[in-house]
Amino acid sequence: MNIVLLGPPGSGKGTQAQRLERDLGMVQLSTGEMLRATVASGSELGKRAKAVMDAGNLMPDDVMLGIIADRIVAPDCAKGFTLDGFPRTVAQAEGLDNMIAEKQIRLDAVIEFKVDEAALVERISGRFTCAKCGAGYHDKFQRTATEGICDICGATEFKRRTDDRAETVQARLDVYNEQTAPILPHYAAKGVLRAVDGMADIDEVYRQIGEILGTG
Ligand code: AMP
């Protein structure tokens, strides 16, 4: 199965994508993670990406479409993939349509995470990930079982995203409303759009996704 998770920053897309990968082998394709890896590499593109991301803006559509075009044809994606953070503009959605039609890949569902925007700032500002395996945690909603130790790999170092600062979060929410939310009617018209309650707890959101995908 190939799906898109669509929702504002902090709505829980990454958490659910990680679970789908763990349980169903659907590869998590997070464009944000790919860009953070590019930033860490220190390349020219990485330097450009860092400035764009720290301002809460979006990278150009052609760059993102190029990244995804290469990724979805990789052998590991044959089992299925979850697009997490892509598409983010109508132009990206249209580019994805063309790409998958050409490669004869089917998009099974686009799942919208419905959330209360006011709660997102708290959600975003508390999140952190394991520096080694990338498992996601939250100061309040998803703590490690043992303080300071990753549940998954036992590592003791964690990181926080520089664009998760409160001043950047509002800019990212505005960008979502202006540039990403207009994708919703695009997919509604195709009959593939479904929704989950992104304010429910992690297990409940996962259950709702399972119901949509017929895997629950
Ligand atoms: P995310 O981890 O999905 O919240 O993405 C972090 C940042 O990476 C975003 O705020 C954007 O600056 C950039 N980014 C991620 N995905 C895309 C995309 N599909 N199009 C443009 N910019 C993106």
CSV table of C-alpha atoms and ligand atoms in Angstrom, one decimal:
chain,number,residue,atom,x,y,z
A,1,MET,CA,0.0,0.0,0.0
A,2,ASN,CA,1.1,3.5,-0.8
A,3,ILE,CA,-0.3,6.4,1.2
A,4,VAL,CA,0.1,10.1,2.0
A,5,LEU,CA,-0.2,11.5,5.5
A,6,LEU,CA,-1.3,15.1,5.4
A,7,GLY,CA,-1.6,17.5,8.3
A,8,PRO,CA,0.1,20.5,9.9
A,9,PRO,CA,3.4,20.3,11.7
A,10,GLY,CA,3.0,18.5,15.0
A,11,SER,CA,-0.1,16.6,14.0
A,12,GLY,CA,1.5,13.2,14.5
A,13,LYS,CA,2.3,12.1,10.9
A,14,GLY,CA,5.9,11.0,11.7
A,15,THR,CA,4.8,9.0,14.7
A,16,GLN,CA,2.2,7.1,12.7
A,17,ALA,CA,4.5,6.7,9.8
A,18,GLN,CA,7.1,5.1,12.1
A,19,ARG,CA,4.5,2.6,13.4
A,20,LEU,CA,3.3,1.7,9.9
A,21,GLU,CA,6.9,1.0,8.9
A,22,ARG,CA,7.5,-1.1,12.0
A,23,ASP,CA,4.3,-3.2,11.7
A,24,LEU,CA,3.6,-3.3,8.0
A,25,GLY,CA,7.0,-2.7,6.4
A,26,MET,CA,5.7,0.4,4.6
A,27,VAL,CA,8.7,2.6,4.2
A,28,GLN,CA,8.5,6.0,5.8
A,29,LEU,CA,9.4,8.7,3.3
A,30,SER,CA,9.8,11.8,5.4
A,31,THR,CA,11.0,14.7,3.2
A,32,GLY,CA,11.8,16.7,6.4
A,33,GLU,CA,14.1,13.9,7.5
A,34,MET,CA,15.8,13.7,4.1
A,35,LEU,CA,16.4,17.5,4.2
A,36,ARG,CA,17.8,17.3,7.7
A,37,ALA,CA,20.2,14.6,6.5
A,38,THR,CA,21.2,16.9,3.7
A,39,VAL,CA,21.7,19.8,6.2
A,40,ALA,CA,23.9,17.5,8.3
A,41,SER,CA,26.0,16.6,5.3
A,42,GLY,CA,27.1,20.3,5.0
A,43,SER,CA,26.6,20.3,1.2
A,44,GLU,CA,25.6,23.5,-0.7
A,45,LEU,CA,22.0,22.2,-0.9
A,46,GLY,CA,22.1,21.5,2.8
A,47,LYS,CA,23.1,25.1,3.5
A,48,ARG,CA,20.2,26.4,1.4
A,49,ALA,CA,17.8,24.0,3.1
A,50,LYS,CA,18.9,25.0,6.6
A,51,ALA,CA,18.1,28.6,5.9
A,52,VAL,CA,14.7,27.8,4.4
A,53,MET,CA,13.8,25.4,7.2
A,54,ASP,CA,14.9,27.6,10.0
A,55,ALA,CA,12.6,30.4,8.6
A,56,GLY,CA,9.7,27.9,8.5
A,57,ASN,CA,9.4,28.2,4.7
A,58,LEU,CA,9.3,25.5,2.0
A,59,MET,CA,12.0,24.3,-0.3
A,60,PRO,CA,11.3,24.7,-4.1
A,61,ASP,CA,8.9,22.3,-5.6
A,62,ASP,CA,11.3,21.1,-8.3
A,63,VAL,CA,13.9,20.1,-5.7
A,64,MET,CA,11.4,18.2,-3.7
A,65,LEU,CA,9.9,16.4,-6.7
A,66,GLY,CA,13.3,15.4,-7.8
A,67,ILE,CA,14.1,13.9,-4.3
A,68,ILE,CA,10.8,11.9,-4.2
A,69,ALA,CA,11.1,10.7,-7.8
A,70,ASP,CA,14.3,9.0,-7.0
A,71,ARG,CA,13.1,7.6,-3.7
A,72,ILE,CA,9.8,5.9,-4.6
A,73,VAL,CA,11.4,3.7,-7.2
A,74,ALA,CA,14.0,2.3,-4.8
A,75,PRO,CA,13.6,-1.5,-4.2
A,76,ASP,CA,12.6,-1.1,-0.6
A,77,CYS,CA,9.5,0.8,-1.6
A,78,ALA,CA,8.0,-2.1,-3.5
A,79,LYS,CA,6.4,-3.2,-0.2
A,80,GLY,CA,4.7,0.1,0.0
A,81,PHE,CA,5.5,3.6,1.3
A,82,THR,CA,4.1,6.3,3.5
A,83,LEU,CA,4.7,9.9,2.3
A,84,ASP,CA,5.2,12.0,5.4
A,85,GLY,CA,5.5,15.7,4.7
A,86,PHE,CA,5.1,15.5,0.9
A,87,PRO,CA,3.3,16.8,-1.1
A,88,ARG,CA,3.1,20.2,0.6
A,89,THR,CA,1.9,22.4,-2.3
A,90,VAL,CA,-0.6,21.9,-5.1
A,91,ALA,CA,2.2,21.9,-7.6
A,92,GLN,CA,3.9,19.0,-5.7
A,93,ALA,CA,0.6,17.1,-5.6
A,94,GLU,CA,0.2,17.5,-9.3
A,95,GLY,CA,3.8,16.5,-9.9
A,96,LEU,CA,3.3,13.4,-7.7
A,97,ASP,CA,0.2,12.5,-9.8
A,98,ASN,CA,2.2,12.6,-13.0
A,99,MET,CA,5.1,10.7,-11.5
A,100,ILE,CA,3.0,7.8,-10.1
A,101,ALA,CA,1.0,7.5,-13.3
A,102,GLU,CA,4.2,7.2,-15.3
A,103,LYS,CA,5.7,4.6,-13.0
A,104,GLN,CA,2.3,2.8,-12.6
A,105,ILE,CA,2.3,3.2,-8.9
A,106,ARG,CA,-1.1,3.4,-7.1
A,107,LEU,CA,-1.9,5.8,-4.3
A,108,ASP,CA,-4.3,4.0,-2.0
A,109,ALA,CA,-5.2,6.7,0.4
A,110,VAL,CA,-4.5,10.3,1.5
A,111,ILE,CA,-5.1,10.5,5.3
A,112,GLU,CA,-5.7,14.0,6.7
A,113,PHE,CA,-4.9,14.5,10.4
A,114,LYS,CA,-7.5,16.8,11.8
A,115,VAL,CA,-6.2,18.9,14.7
A,116,ASP,CA,-6.8,21.8,16.9
A,117,GLU,CA,-4.1,24.3,15.9
A,118,ALA,CA,-3.9,25.8,19.4
A,119,ALA,CA,-2.6,22.5,20.8
A,120,LEU,CA,0.1,22.1,18.2
A,121,VAL,CA,2.6,24.6,19.7
A,122,GLU,CA,2.7,22.5,22.9
A,123,ARG,CA,3.1,19.3,21.0
A,124,ILE,CA,5.8,20.6,18.8
A,125,SER,CA,7.9,22.3,21.5
A,126,GLY,CA,8.1,19.2,23.6
A,127,ARG,CA,9.3,16.7,21.0
A,128,PHE,CA,12.7,15.2,20.6
A,129,THR,CA,14.2,12.2,18.8
A,130,CYS,CA,16.9,9.6,19.5
A,131,ALA,CA,20.1,10.8,18.0
A,132,LYS,CA,21.0,7.3,16.9
A,133,CYS,CA,17.8,5.5,15.6
A,134,GLY,CA,15.5,8.5,15.1
A,135,ALA,CA,12.7,7.2,17.4
A,136,GLY,CA,10.4,10.0,18.3
A,137,TYR,CA,9.5,11.1,21.9
A,138,HIS,CA,7.7,13.9,23.7
A,139,ASP,CA,8.4,15.5,27.1
A,140,LYS,CA,4.8,15.1,28.1
A,141,PHE,CA,3.0,12.8,25.7
A,142,GLN,CA,5.5,10.1,24.9
A,143,ARG,CA,8.4,9.8,27.4
A,144,THR,CA,11.1,7.2,27.2
A,145,ALA,CA,10.4,4.2,29.6
A,146,THR,CA,13.7,5.0,31.4
A,147,GLU,CA,14.7,8.6,31.7
A,148,GLY,CA,17.5,9.4,29.2
A,149,ILE,CA,17.6,6.0,27.4
A,150,CYS,CA,16.0,5.3,24.1
A,151,ASP,CA,13.4,2.5,24.3
A,152,ILE,CA,14.3,1.2,20.9
A,153,CYS,CA,18.1,1.1,20.7
A,154,GLY,CA,19.3,2.0,24.2
A,155,ALA,CA,21.2,5.1,23.0
A,156,THR,CA,21.5,8.0,25.5
A,157,GLU,CA,21.7,11.0,23.2
A,158,PHE,CA,18.7,12.8,21.9
A,159,LYS,CA,18.2,15.8,19.7
A,160,ARG,CA,15.7,18.6,19.2
A,161,ARG,CA,14.9,20.3,15.9
A,162,THR,CA,16.0,23.9,15.5
A,163,ASP,CA,12.8,24.7,13.6
A,164,ASP,CA,10.7,23.5,16.6
A,165,ARG,CA,11.2,26.8,18.4
A,166,ALA,CA,8.0,28.6,19.2
A,167,GLU,CA,8.7,31.6,16.9
A,168,THR,CA,9.3,29.3,13.8
A,169,VAL,CA,6.3,27.1,14.6
A,170,GLN,CA,3.7,29.8,13.9
A,171,ALA,CA,5.4,30.5,10.5
A,172,ARG,CA,5.2,26.8,9.7
A,173,LEU,CA,1.5,26.7,10.6
A,174,ASP,CA,0.8,29.7,8.4
A,175,VAL,CA,2.6,28.1,5.5
A,176,TYR,CA,0.6,24.9,6.1
A,177,ASN,CA,-2.7,26.8,5.9
A,178,GLU,CA,-1.7,28.9,2.9
A,179,GLN,CA,0.2,26.4,0.8
A,180,THR,CA,-0.6,22.8,2.0
A,181,ALA,CA,-4.2,22.8,3.0
A,182,PRO,CA,-5.3,23.7,-0.6
A,183,ILE,CA,-4.1,20.1,-1.5
A,184,LEU,CA,-7.1,18.7,0.4
A,185,PRO,CA,-9.7,19.5,-2.3
A,186,HIS,CA,-7.3,18.1,-4.9
A,187,TYR,CA,-7.4,14.7,-3.3
A,188,ALA,CA,-11.1,14.9,-2.2
A,189,ALA,CA,-12.0,15.2,-5.9
A,190,LYS,CA,-10.1,12.0,-6.6
A,191,GLY,CA,-12.0,10.2,-4.0
A,192,VAL,CA,-8.9,9.1,-2.0
A,193,LEU,CA,-9.1,11.5,0.9
A,194,ARG,CA,-9.8,10.1,4.4
A,195,ALA,CA,-9.5,11.7,7.8
A,196,VAL,CA,-8.4,10.7,11.3
A,197,ASP,CA,-8.8,12.6,14.6
A,198,GLY,CA,-5.2,13.8,15.1
A,199,MET,CA,-6.1,15.0,18.7
A,200,ALA,CA,-6.8,11.4,19.8
A,201,ASP,CA,-4.0,9.5,21.6
A,202,ILE,CA,-1.4,7.8,19.5
A,203,ASP,CA,-2.9,4.3,19.7
A,204,GLU,CA,-6.4,5.6,18.8
A,205,VAL,CA,-5.0,7.4,15.7
A,206,TYR,CA,-3.2,4.3,14.7
A,207,ARG,CA,-6.4,2.3,15.1
A,208,GLN,CA,-8.3,4.8,12.9
A,209,ILE,CA,-5.6,4.5,10.2
A,210,GLY,CA,-5.8,0.7,10.4
A,211,GLU,CA,-9.5,0.9,9.8
A,212,ILE,CA,-9.0,3.1,6.7
A,213,LEU,CA,-6.3,0.8,5.3
A,214,GLY,CA,-8.2,-2.4,6.3
A,215,THR,CA,-5.2,-3.6,8.3
A,216,GLY,CA,-6.6,-3.0,11.8
B,1,AMP,P1,8.9,18.4,8.5
B,1,AMP,O1,9.9,17.5,9.1
B,1,AMP,O2,8.0,17.6,7.5
B,1,AMP,O3,8.1,19.2,9.4
B,1,AMP,O4,9.7,19.3,7.5
B,1,AMP,C1,10.6,20.3,8.0
B,1,AMP,C2,10.9,21.4,7.0
B,1,AMP,O5,11.5,20.8,5.8
B,1,AMP,C3,9.7,22.1,6.5
B,1,AMP,O6,9.3,23.2,7.4
B,1,AMP,C4,10.2,22.7,5.2
B,1,AMP,O7,11.1,23.8,5.4
B,1,AMP,C5,11.0,21.5,4.7
B,1,AMP,N1,10.2,20.5,3.9
B,1,AMP,C6,9.9,19.3,4.2
B,1,AMP,N2,9.1,18.7,3.3
B,1,AMP,C7,9.0,19.6,2.3
B,1,AMP,C8,8.3,19.6,1.1
B,1,AMP,N3,7.6,18.6,0.7
B,1,AMP,N4,8.3,20.8,0.3
B,1,AMP,C9,9.0,21.8,0.7
B,1,AMP,N5,9.7,21.9,1.9
B,1,AMP,C10,9.7,20.8,2.7
